Tab-separated table of C-alpha atoms in Angstrom:
chain	number	residue	atom	x	y	z
E	7	MET	CA	6.978	29.455	27.050
E	8	SER	CA	7.490	27.951	23.568
E	9	ALA	CA	9.333	29.847	20.858
E	10	GLU	CA	6.163	29.831	18.744
E	11	ARG	CA	4.188	31.564	21.473
E	12	GLN	CA	6.996	34.067	22.020
E	13	PHE	CA	7.034	34.799	18.300
E	14	GLU	CA	3.286	35.485	18.240
E	15	GLN	CA	3.577	37.842	21.230
E	16	LEU	CA	6.519	39.565	19.590
E	17	LYS	CA	4.504	40.216	16.421
E	18	GLU	CA	1.640	41.685	18.430
E	19	GLN	CA	3.964	44.024	20.345
E	20	LEU	CA	5.740	45.185	17.192
E	21	GLN	CA	2.476	46.077	15.471
E	22	LEU	CA	1.342	48.079	18.541
E	23	HIS	CA	4.643	49.991	18.751
E	24	SER	CA	4.753	50.682	15.019
E	25	LYS	CA	1.525	52.698	15.229
E	26	THR	CA	3.240	55.296	17.486
E	27	LEU	CA	6.466	55.714	15.492
E	28	SER	CA	7.448	59.137	14.240
E	29	ARG	CA	8.083	59.747	10.556
E	30	GLN	CA	11.151	57.856	9.365
E	31	LYS	CA	14.310	59.874	8.770
E	32	PRO	CA	17.477	59.063	6.826
E	33	CYS	CA	20.066	57.404	9.051
E	34	SER	CA	23.694	56.334	8.798
E	35	TRP	CA	23.266	52.575	8.596
E	36	LYS	CA	25.840	50.253	10.062
E	37	THR	CA	26.079	46.497	9.605
E	38	VAL	CA	24.929	44.194	12.420
E	39	LEU	CA	22.699	46.997	13.628
E	40	GLY	CA	19.272	46.021	14.905
E	41	CYS	CA	16.236	47.423	13.158
E	42	ALA	CA	12.594	46.879	12.406
E	43	VAL	CA	11.660	45.747	8.914
E	44	MET	CA	8.300	45.615	7.186
E	45	GLY	CA	7.665	42.187	5.709
E	46	SER	CA	5.775	41.208	2.560
E	47	ASP	CA	2.662	40.756	4.724
E	48	MET	CA	2.874	44.476	5.692
E	49	LEU	CA	3.688	43.565	9.288
E	50	TRP	CA	6.761	44.697	11.204
E	51	TYR	CA	9.492	42.289	12.299
E	52	ARG	CA	12.818	42.583	14.046
E	53	GLY	CA	15.754	42.648	11.659
E	54	GLU	CA	19.473	43.092	11.255
E	55	VAL	CA	21.424	45.126	8.730
E	56	LEU	CA	23.653	42.833	6.699
E	57	GLU	CA	25.441	45.187	4.329
E	58	VAL	CA	25.056	48.735	3.041
E	59	ILE	CA	25.702	49.192	-0.682
E	60	GLY	CA	25.148	52.738	-1.873
E	61	GLY	CA	21.550	53.638	-1.115
E	62	HIS	CA	20.498	50.040	-0.620
E	63	VAL	CA	20.626	47.743	2.350
E	64	LYS	CA	21.513	44.183	1.391
E	65	GLY	CA	18.942	41.601	2.346
E	66	LEU	CA	16.370	44.091	3.639
E	67	VAL	CA	13.796	46.318	1.983
E	68	GLU	CA	15.120	49.828	1.307
E	69	ASN	CA	13.836	52.705	3.419
E	70	ARG	CA	11.706	50.487	5.613
E	71	PHE	CA	13.753	50.601	8.818
E	72	VAL	CA	13.321	52.225	12.207
E	73	TYR	CA	15.822	51.843	15.007
E	74	PRO	CA	14.302	49.922	17.902
E	75	THR	CA	14.752	51.644	21.198
E	76	VAL	CA	13.068	49.666	23.958
E	77	TRP	CA	11.330	47.062	21.842
E	78	THR	CA	11.159	43.491	23.170
E	79	ARG	CA	14.600	43.411	24.737
E	80	ASP	CA	13.425	40.657	27.066
E	81	ILE	CA	12.747	38.248	24.186
E	82	PRO	CA	15.888	36.534	22.856
E	83	GLN	CA	16.636	36.058	19.188
E	84	LEU	CA	14.198	33.436	17.923
E	85	CYS	CA	16.068	32.549	14.738
E	86	ILE	CA	19.615	31.154	14.726
E	87	PRO	CA	21.621	31.058	11.476
E	88	CYS	CA	22.859	27.527	10.763
E	89	GLN	CA	24.873	25.705	8.138
E	90	LEU	CA	24.853	22.000	7.290
E	91	HIS	CA	27.753	19.921	8.491
E	92	GLY	CA	30.092	18.044	6.195
E	93	ILE	CA	28.791	18.976	2.733
E	94	ILE	CA	29.612	21.480	-0.007
E	95	PRO	CA	26.865	22.706	-2.387
E	96	MET	CA	27.373	22.065	-6.088
E	97	GLY	CA	29.156	25.034	-7.631
E	98	LYS	CA	29.989	26.320	-4.122
E	99	ALA	CA	26.531	27.932	-3.938
E	100	TRP	CA	23.052	26.565	-3.364
E	101	GLN	CA	21.050	26.409	-6.586
E	102	TRP	CA	17.342	27.252	-6.749
E	103	ASP	CA	16.243	23.606	-7.067
E	104	ALA	CA	18.292	22.697	-3.987
E	105	VAL	CA	16.672	25.537	-2.035
E	106	ALA	CA	13.246	24.337	-3.197
E	107	LEU	CA	14.013	20.843	-1.889
E	108	LEU	CA	15.184	22.261	1.446
E	109	GLN	CA	11.985	24.278	1.768
E	110	GLU	CA	9.894	21.192	1.013
E	111	LEU	CA	11.767	19.113	3.590
E	112	LEU	CA	12.022	21.659	6.407
E	113	HIS	CA	9.269	24.277	6.211
E	114	THR	CA	6.917	24.092	9.244
E	115	ARG	CA	8.395	20.727	10.213
E	116	TYR	CA	9.777	19.626	13.568
E	117	VAL	CA	13.224	18.050	13.261
E	118	HIS	CA	16.003	16.831	15.526
E	119	LEU	CA	19.066	19.070	15.497
E	120	GLN	CA	22.571	18.149	16.606
E	121	ILE	CA	25.121	20.923	17.059
E	122	MET	CA	28.443	19.879	15.530
E	123	GLU	CA	30.443	23.103	15.938
E	124	LEU	CA	29.875	26.513	17.535
E	125	PRO	CA	31.104	29.615	15.682
E	126	SER	CA	33.966	31.679	17.072
E	127	ASP	CA	31.915	34.800	16.313
E	128	PRO	CA	28.644	34.805	18.322
E	129	ARG	CA	26.919	36.210	15.259
E	130	GLY	CA	28.250	33.465	12.981
E	131	HIS	CA	26.589	30.313	11.694
E	132	VAL	CA	26.206	27.253	13.889
E	133	THR	CA	27.306	24.039	12.155
E	134	VAL	CA	24.556	21.451	12.626
E	135	GLN	CA	23.273	18.094	11.488
E	136	VAL	CA	19.530	17.972	10.806
E	137	LEU	CA	17.873	14.590	11.353
E	138	LEU	CA	14.763	13.667	9.382
E	139	ASP	CA	13.297	10.352	10.539
E	140	GLY	CA	16.748	9.055	11.389
E	141	MET	CA	18.470	10.247	8.171
E	142	THR	CA	20.681	13.310	8.011
E	143	LEU	CA	19.666	16.197	5.777
E	144	SER	CA	23.257	16.332	4.511
E	145	ARG	CA	23.021	12.781	3.164
E	146	ILE	CA	19.662	13.574	1.528
E	147	MET	CA	21.135	16.581	-0.295
E	148	VAL	CA	24.093	14.503	-1.495
E	149	HIS	CA	21.741	11.730	-2.632
E	150	HIS	CA	19.803	14.212	-4.791
E	151	GLN	CA	23.118	15.518	-6.210
E	152	HIS	CA	22.705	19.003	-4.788
E	153	ALA	CA	25.918	18.729	-2.743
E	154	THR	CA	29.039	16.636	-2.157
E	155	PHE	CA	30.640	15.469	1.048
E	156	ASP	CA	33.360	17.753	2.363
E	157	PRO	CA	36.689	15.887	2.039
E	158	ASP	CA	38.070	17.882	4.964
E	159	VAL	CA	35.564	16.253	7.293
E	160	SER	CA	37.037	13.178	8.942
E	161	THR	CA	36.090	9.956	7.152
E	162	GLN	CA	35.781	8.303	10.536
E	163	GLU	CA	32.509	10.165	11.060
E	164	GLU	CA	31.071	8.500	7.933
E	165	HIS	CA	28.448	11.263	7.988
E	166	VAL	CA	26.294	9.234	10.363
E	167	VAL	CA	24.830	10.974	13.371
E	168	THR	CA	22.982	9.314	16.214
E	169	SER	CA	20.053	11.275	17.534
E	170	SER	CA	20.700	12.463	21.051
E	171	ILE	CA	16.982	12.157	21.720
E	172	THR	CA	16.973	8.393	21.303
E	173	GLU	CA	19.985	8.035	23.585
E	174	LEU	CA	17.936	9.470	26.432
E	175	ASP	CA	14.950	7.181	25.846
E	176	ASP	CA	14.278	4.900	28.785
E	177	TRP	CA	11.472	2.589	27.787
E	178	GLU	CA	9.732	0.261	30.178
E	179	LEU	CA	8.194	-2.365	27.949
E	180	ASP	CA	5.918	-5.179	29.032
E	181	VAL	CA	3.265	-7.377	27.476
E	182	LYS	CA	0.489	-6.394	29.852
E	183	GLY	CA	-2.771	-5.930	28.008
E	184	LEU	CA	-1.538	-7.528	24.787
E	185	GLU	CA	-3.734	-10.204	23.276
E	186	ASP	CA	-2.449	-13.471	21.910
E	187	PRO	CA	-2.395	-13.516	18.099
E	188	ALA	CA	-5.331	-15.239	16.491
E	189	PRO	CA	-4.479	-18.773	15.379
E	190	MET	CA	-3.756	-19.142	11.684
E	191	LEU	CA	-6.506	-20.957	9.826
E	192	GLY	CA	-5.649	-23.948	7.722
E	193	VAL	CA	-6.269	-24.308	4.009
E	194	PHE	CA	-8.969	-26.050	2.073
E	195	THR	CA	-8.468	-29.703	1.237
E	196	TYR	CA	-9.519	-31.516	-1.920
E	197	PRO	CA	-10.944	-35.015	-2.366
E	198	ARG	CA	-8.612	-37.758	-3.502
E	199	LEU	CA	-8.984	-38.464	-7.189
E	200	PRO	CA	-8.903	-42.006	-8.621
E	201	ASP	CA	-5.704	-43.329	-10.143
E	202	LYS	CA	-4.561	-42.307	-13.603
E	203	GLY	CA	-6.451	-44.095	-16.367
E	204	GLU	CA	-9.331	-45.165	-14.126
E	205	GLN	CA	-12.709	-43.942	-15.332
E	206	PHE	CA	-15.112	-42.414	-12.773
E	207	ARG	CA	-18.311	-40.406	-12.760
E	208	VAL	CA	-18.120	-36.657	-12.161
E	209	SER	CA	-20.415	-33.720	-11.604
E	210	ILE	CA	-19.521	-30.613	-13.610
E	211	LYS	CA	-19.708	-27.629	-11.251
E	212	HIS	CA	-18.579	-24.740	-13.445
E	213	LEU	CA	-17.240	-24.113	-16.932
E	214	ARG	CA	-14.720	-21.334	-17.441
E	215	THR	CA	-13.731	-22.165	-21.028
E	216	PRO	CA	-14.494	-25.229	-23.161
E	217	ASN	CA	-11.265	-26.883	-21.976
E	218	GLU	CA	-11.177	-25.511	-18.410
E	219	VAL	CA	-13.852	-26.752	-16.014
E	220	PHE	CA	-14.467	-27.396	-12.332
E	221	LEU	CA	-15.735	-30.862	-11.412
E	222	PHE	CA	-16.380	-33.066	-8.402
E	223	PRO	CA	-15.765	-36.838	-8.406
E	224	LEU	CA	-18.874	-38.865	-7.589
E	225	VAL	CA	-17.122	-41.563	-5.573
E	226	ASP	CA	-18.012	-42.990	-2.175
E	227	ASP	CA	-15.882	-41.067	0.319
E	228	GLY	CA	-18.034	-40.238	3.307
E	229	CYS	CA	-15.279	-40.391	5.930
E	230	VAL	CA	-15.732	-36.787	7.041
E	231	GLU	CA	-19.499	-37.048	7.275
E	232	GLU	CA	-19.339	-40.356	9.124
E	233	GLU	CA	-16.895	-38.987	11.702
E	234	SER	CA	-18.796	-35.764	12.383
E	235	GLY	CA	-22.337	-36.913	11.658
E	236	GLU	CA	-22.909	-33.688	9.698
E	237	THR	CA	-22.767	-32.857	6.004
E	238	LEU	CA	-21.329	-29.684	4.493
E	239	GLU	CA	-24.808	-28.492	3.534
E	240	GLU	CA	-26.038	-28.928	7.107
E	241	ALA	CA	-23.014	-27.073	8.482
E	242	LEU	CA	-23.582	-24.180	6.062
E	243	ASP	CA	-27.269	-24.019	6.999
E	244	CYS	CA	-26.268	-23.689	10.642
E	245	VAL	CA	-23.778	-20.928	9.827
E	246	ASN	CA	-26.256	-18.931	7.728
E	247	SER	CA	-28.911	-19.173	10.428
E	248	SER	CA	-26.632	-17.308	12.860
E	249	LEU	CA	-24.843	-15.019	10.432
E	250	GLU	CA	-24.884	-12.052	12.835
E	251	SER	CA	-22.465	-13.866	15.128
E	252	LEU	CA	-19.813	-14.185	12.413
E	253	PRO	CA	-17.159	-11.417	12.598
E	254	PRO	CA	-16.151	-9.590	9.407
E	255	LEU	CA	-13.039	-10.768	7.617
E	256	THR	CA	-9.850	-9.069	8.852
E	257	ASP	CA	-7.122	-11.330	7.420
E	258	PHE	CA	-6.871	-10.820	3.664
E	259	HIS	CA	-3.944	-13.024	2.682
E	260	ILE	CA	-4.126	-14.474	-0.819
E	261	GLU	CA	-5.541	-18.026	-1.015
E	262	GLY	CA	-6.858	-17.547	2.516
E	263	PRO	CA	-10.215	-19.161	3.401
E	264	CYS	CA	-13.322	-17.118	4.155
E	265	LEU	CA	-17.086	-17.038	3.774
E	266	ALA	CA	-18.380	-15.007	0.829
E	267	GLU	CA	-21.889	-13.932	-0.061
E	268	TYR	CA	-23.305	-15.670	-3.131
E	269	SER	CA	-25.909	-14.402	-5.587
E	270	ASP	CA	-28.691	-16.072	-3.555
E	271	GLY	CA	-27.812	-13.976	-0.477
E	272	ARG	CA	-26.363	-16.907	1.472
E	273	TYR	CA	-22.731	-17.294	2.533
E	274	TYR	CA	-20.576	-20.118	1.189
E	275	ARG	CA	-16.959	-21.153	1.463
E	276	ALA	CA	-14.489	-19.205	-0.649
E	277	LYS	CA	-10.832	-18.237	-0.947
E	278	LEU	CA	-9.241	-14.899	-1.789
E	279	LEU	CA	-7.596	-14.558	-5.192
E	280	SER	CA	-6.608	-10.885	-5.489
E	281	PHE	CA	-7.549	-7.259	-4.855
E	282	GLU	CA	-9.296	-5.729	-7.858
E	283	GLY	CA	-10.189	-2.259	-6.580
E	284	LEU	CA	-9.094	0.232	-3.943
E	285	ASN	CA	-11.842	2.861	-3.823
E	286	PRO	CA	-13.926	1.116	-2.738
E	287	VAL	CA	-11.898	-1.974	-1.878
E	288	ARG	CA	-13.100	-4.966	-3.883
E	289	VAL	CA	-11.757	-8.495	-3.574
E	290	LEU	CA	-11.801	-11.271	-6.163
E	291	VAL	CA	-12.833	-14.545	-4.508
E	292	ARG	CA	-13.482	-18.076	-5.736
E	293	HIS	CA	-16.328	-20.151	-4.344
E	294	VAL	CA	-14.477	-23.391	-3.675
E	295	ASP	CA	-17.609	-25.561	-3.802
E	296	PHE	CA	-18.908	-24.086	-7.083
E	297	GLY	CA	-15.775	-23.020	-8.998
E	298	SER	CA	-17.160	-19.595	-9.915
E	299	ASP	CA	-15.340	-16.325	-9.227
E	300	ASP	CA	-16.927	-13.213	-7.791
E	301	MET	CA	-15.790	-9.652	-7.072
E	302	LEU	CA	-17.113	-8.478	-3.720
E	303	PRO	CA	-16.678	-5.560	-1.304
E	304	THR	CA	-15.116	-6.448	2.019
E	305	ASN	CA	-18.406	-6.050	3.894
E	306	ARG	CA	-19.705	-9.149	2.101
E	307	LEU	CA	-16.921	-11.346	3.463
E	308	ARG	CA	-16.919	-13.117	6.839
E	309	GLN	CA	-14.437	-15.125	8.867
E	310	ILE	CA	-14.909	-18.830	8.308
E	311	PRO	CA	-15.485	-21.159	11.281
E	312	VAL	CA	-12.699	-23.707	11.652
E	313	ALA	CA	-15.237	-26.549	11.548
E	314	LEU	CA	-16.012	-25.797	7.887
E	315	LEU	CA	-12.422	-26.459	6.832
E	316	ARG	CA	-12.693	-30.190	7.527
E	317	PHE	CA	-14.910	-30.738	4.469
E	318	PRO	CA	-13.088	-31.205	1.132
E	319	CYS	CA	-13.797	-28.694	-1.627
E	320	LYS	CA	-16.478	-29.734	-4.086
E	321	ALA	CA	-15.029	-28.063	-7.177
E	322	ILE	CA	-11.665	-29.189	-8.563
E	323	LYS	CA	-10.153	-27.202	-11.411
E	324	VAL	CA	-9.042	-29.414	-14.334
E	325	ARG	CA	-8.003	-28.996	-17.936
E	326	VAL	CA	-9.971	-31.010	-20.455
E	327	ALA	CA	-7.413	-32.728	-22.667
E	328	GLY	CA	-7.715	-33.689	-26.328
E	329	PHE	CA	-8.584	-30.339	-27.923
E	330	LYS	CA	-7.567	-26.672	-28.030
E	331	PRO	CA	-8.846	-23.343	-29.390
E	332	PRO	CA	-9.172	-23.321	-33.188
E	333	ARG	CA	-6.352	-21.817	-35.185
E	334	ILE	CA	-8.871	-20.145	-37.504
E	335	SER	CA	-12.293	-19.018	-36.314
E	336	LEU	CA	-14.892	-16.894	-38.085
E	337	GLU	CA	-16.973	-16.347	-34.972
E	338	LYS	CA	-17.075	-12.655	-33.997
E	339	GLU	CA	-18.353	-12.995	-30.435
E	340	ARG	CA	-15.396	-13.861	-28.205
E	341	VAL	CA	-15.020	-14.670	-24.519
E	342	SER	CA	-13.701	-11.462	-22.927
E	343	TYR	CA	-11.312	-13.138	-20.481
E	344	ARG	CA	-10.235	-15.834	-23.013
E	345	PRO	CA	-10.507	-14.252	-26.484
E	346	GLU	CA	-9.041	-17.372	-28.120
E	347	TRP	CA	-12.430	-19.015	-27.502
E	348	SER	CA	-15.730	-18.002	-29.093
E	349	VAL	CA	-18.944	-17.584	-27.142
E	350	LYS	CA	-20.573	-20.165	-29.432
E	351	ALA	CA	-17.964	-22.768	-28.420
E	352	VAL	CA	-18.679	-22.115	-24.728
E	353	LEU	CA	-22.444	-22.495	-25.176
E	354	GLU	CA	-21.965	-25.644	-27.230
E	355	MET	CA	-19.720	-27.157	-24.560
E	356	ILE	CA	-22.267	-26.374	-21.834
E	357	ASP	CA	-24.880	-28.363	-23.753
E	358	LEU	CA	-22.459	-31.257	-24.216
E	359	LEU	CA	-21.770	-31.492	-20.473
E	360	HIS	CA	-25.386	-32.165	-19.526
E	361	GLY	CA	-26.247	-35.702	-18.545
E	362	ASN	CA	-24.039	-38.451	-17.166
E	363	ILE	CA	-20.401	-37.438	-17.541
E	364	SER	CA	-17.381	-39.524	-16.607
E	365	ALA	CA	-13.687	-38.703	-16.555
E	366	SER	CA	-10.271	-40.316	-16.561
E	367	ILE	CA	-7.075	-38.619	-15.433
E	368	VAL	CA	-4.433	-38.058	-18.096
E	369	SER	CA	-1.810	-36.196	-16.046
E	370	THR	CA	-1.410	-34.404	-12.726
E	371	ASP	CA	1.693	-32.310	-13.405
E	372	PRO	CA	1.882	-29.354	-13.823
E	373	GLU	CA	-1.930	-29.351	-13.713
E	374	THR	CA	-4.614	-31.977	-13.542
E	375	ALA	CA	-5.767	-32.917	-17.050
E	376	VAL	CA	-8.645	-35.288	-17.806
E	377	PHE	CA	-10.600	-36.782	-20.665
E	378	LEU	CA	-14.356	-36.292	-20.384
E	379	TYR	CA	-16.815	-38.846	-21.761
E	380	ASN	CA	-20.560	-38.695	-22.341
E	381	GLN	CA	-22.966	-41.451	-21.353
E	382	LYS	CA	-22.255	-43.256	-24.649
E	383	GLY	CA	-18.538	-43.380	-23.833
E	384	ALA	CA	-17.518	-40.877	-26.514
E	385	MET	CA	-15.280	-37.902	-25.773
E	386	VAL	CA	-17.455	-34.848	-25.220
E	387	HIS	CA	-15.297	-32.480	-27.260
E	388	LEU	CA	-15.654	-34.305	-30.586
E	389	PRO	CA	-18.723	-32.284	-31.724
E	390	LEU	CA	-16.768	-29.059	-31.107
E	391	VAL	CA	-14.022	-30.187	-33.470
E	392	GLU	CA	-16.533	-31.358	-36.078
E	393	LYS	CA	-18.200	-27.910	-36.094
E	394	GLY	CA	-14.893	-26.060	-36.385
E	395	LEU	CA	-15.182	-24.569	-32.898
E	396	ALA	CA	-12.020	-26.341	-31.692
E	397	ASP	CA	-8.974	-28.205	-33.007
E	398	PHE	CA	-7.532	-31.513	-31.926
E	399	GLU	CA	-4.633	-31.129	-29.518
């Protein structure tokens, strides 16, 4: 029978016996004498007289005792006084904050106990080490500066105790029933850009700021389509037609590929950028074929079929060289995520990027920078500078 069950039975028996007790009479109290004591919950418990000082009994409530006669002699003492091994409390006595920490760590908690030394007096304190998740309680109290290590304890012990429970563990481990880990997916690839200085036609996919856009080079590079006989659009149509067969996303590593729901309700290729919310969980993703970012709950993300990774991304992030945000701007409406730019400059740049646009690469390190030209061969950002919405770089 567990000690907890014995304790509950003991409480029941004590309450039954206490109803038949005669009126209490003054007695000559002696230390270490067994008694019954009424607790703060108005229930009776077994007790022990610690010390008699005048008309008071140390440690127990005055005038609340009755000598037990035949009460629960078959049940052993369910509480053993213990002291921690190898430490000395600050000031040679436990302070209230140290006691509060001990109560927080130990109350109603199961711990491993290792007996270090038995007392010479059977009624004395047992010296023990208390193990909490592999760490000794003594070390925890020293760490929080509630105690110091006892210099009389041998330094060879180093205050490290190995749990006797783990020494008796005899595990029989095998791999039966384990599944092989899912293969790691690759990463998205990007189309090869023409050489530096070479001018080529582009399609502007997305504008983030006037000098930060996503584009796709309009060059003949149909190697992937020729090998597979299928375009990216056809592959995505096939995926969206059987969306129920796609499992939800379970691997959320940053920059990892996935399928994400777009504003039109269809799923397109995307990569994870960051976690933006925890309750509920929301993930910031970038649609790699459009360049736009979106914040989605996890139930709108799906695992991407490996076959979709063979197609290069259709939106390459570049910096448009030749201009920068204006040093002085009187425009009040600003872009929230890039306050150095005005909303008017963004709208103006969107209008300038309509039509036939071409580009030439200026640099590739640390980021790809390009010049953009309109169909007349002029740099597209010149009207922005003329209107005071940007400065030359």
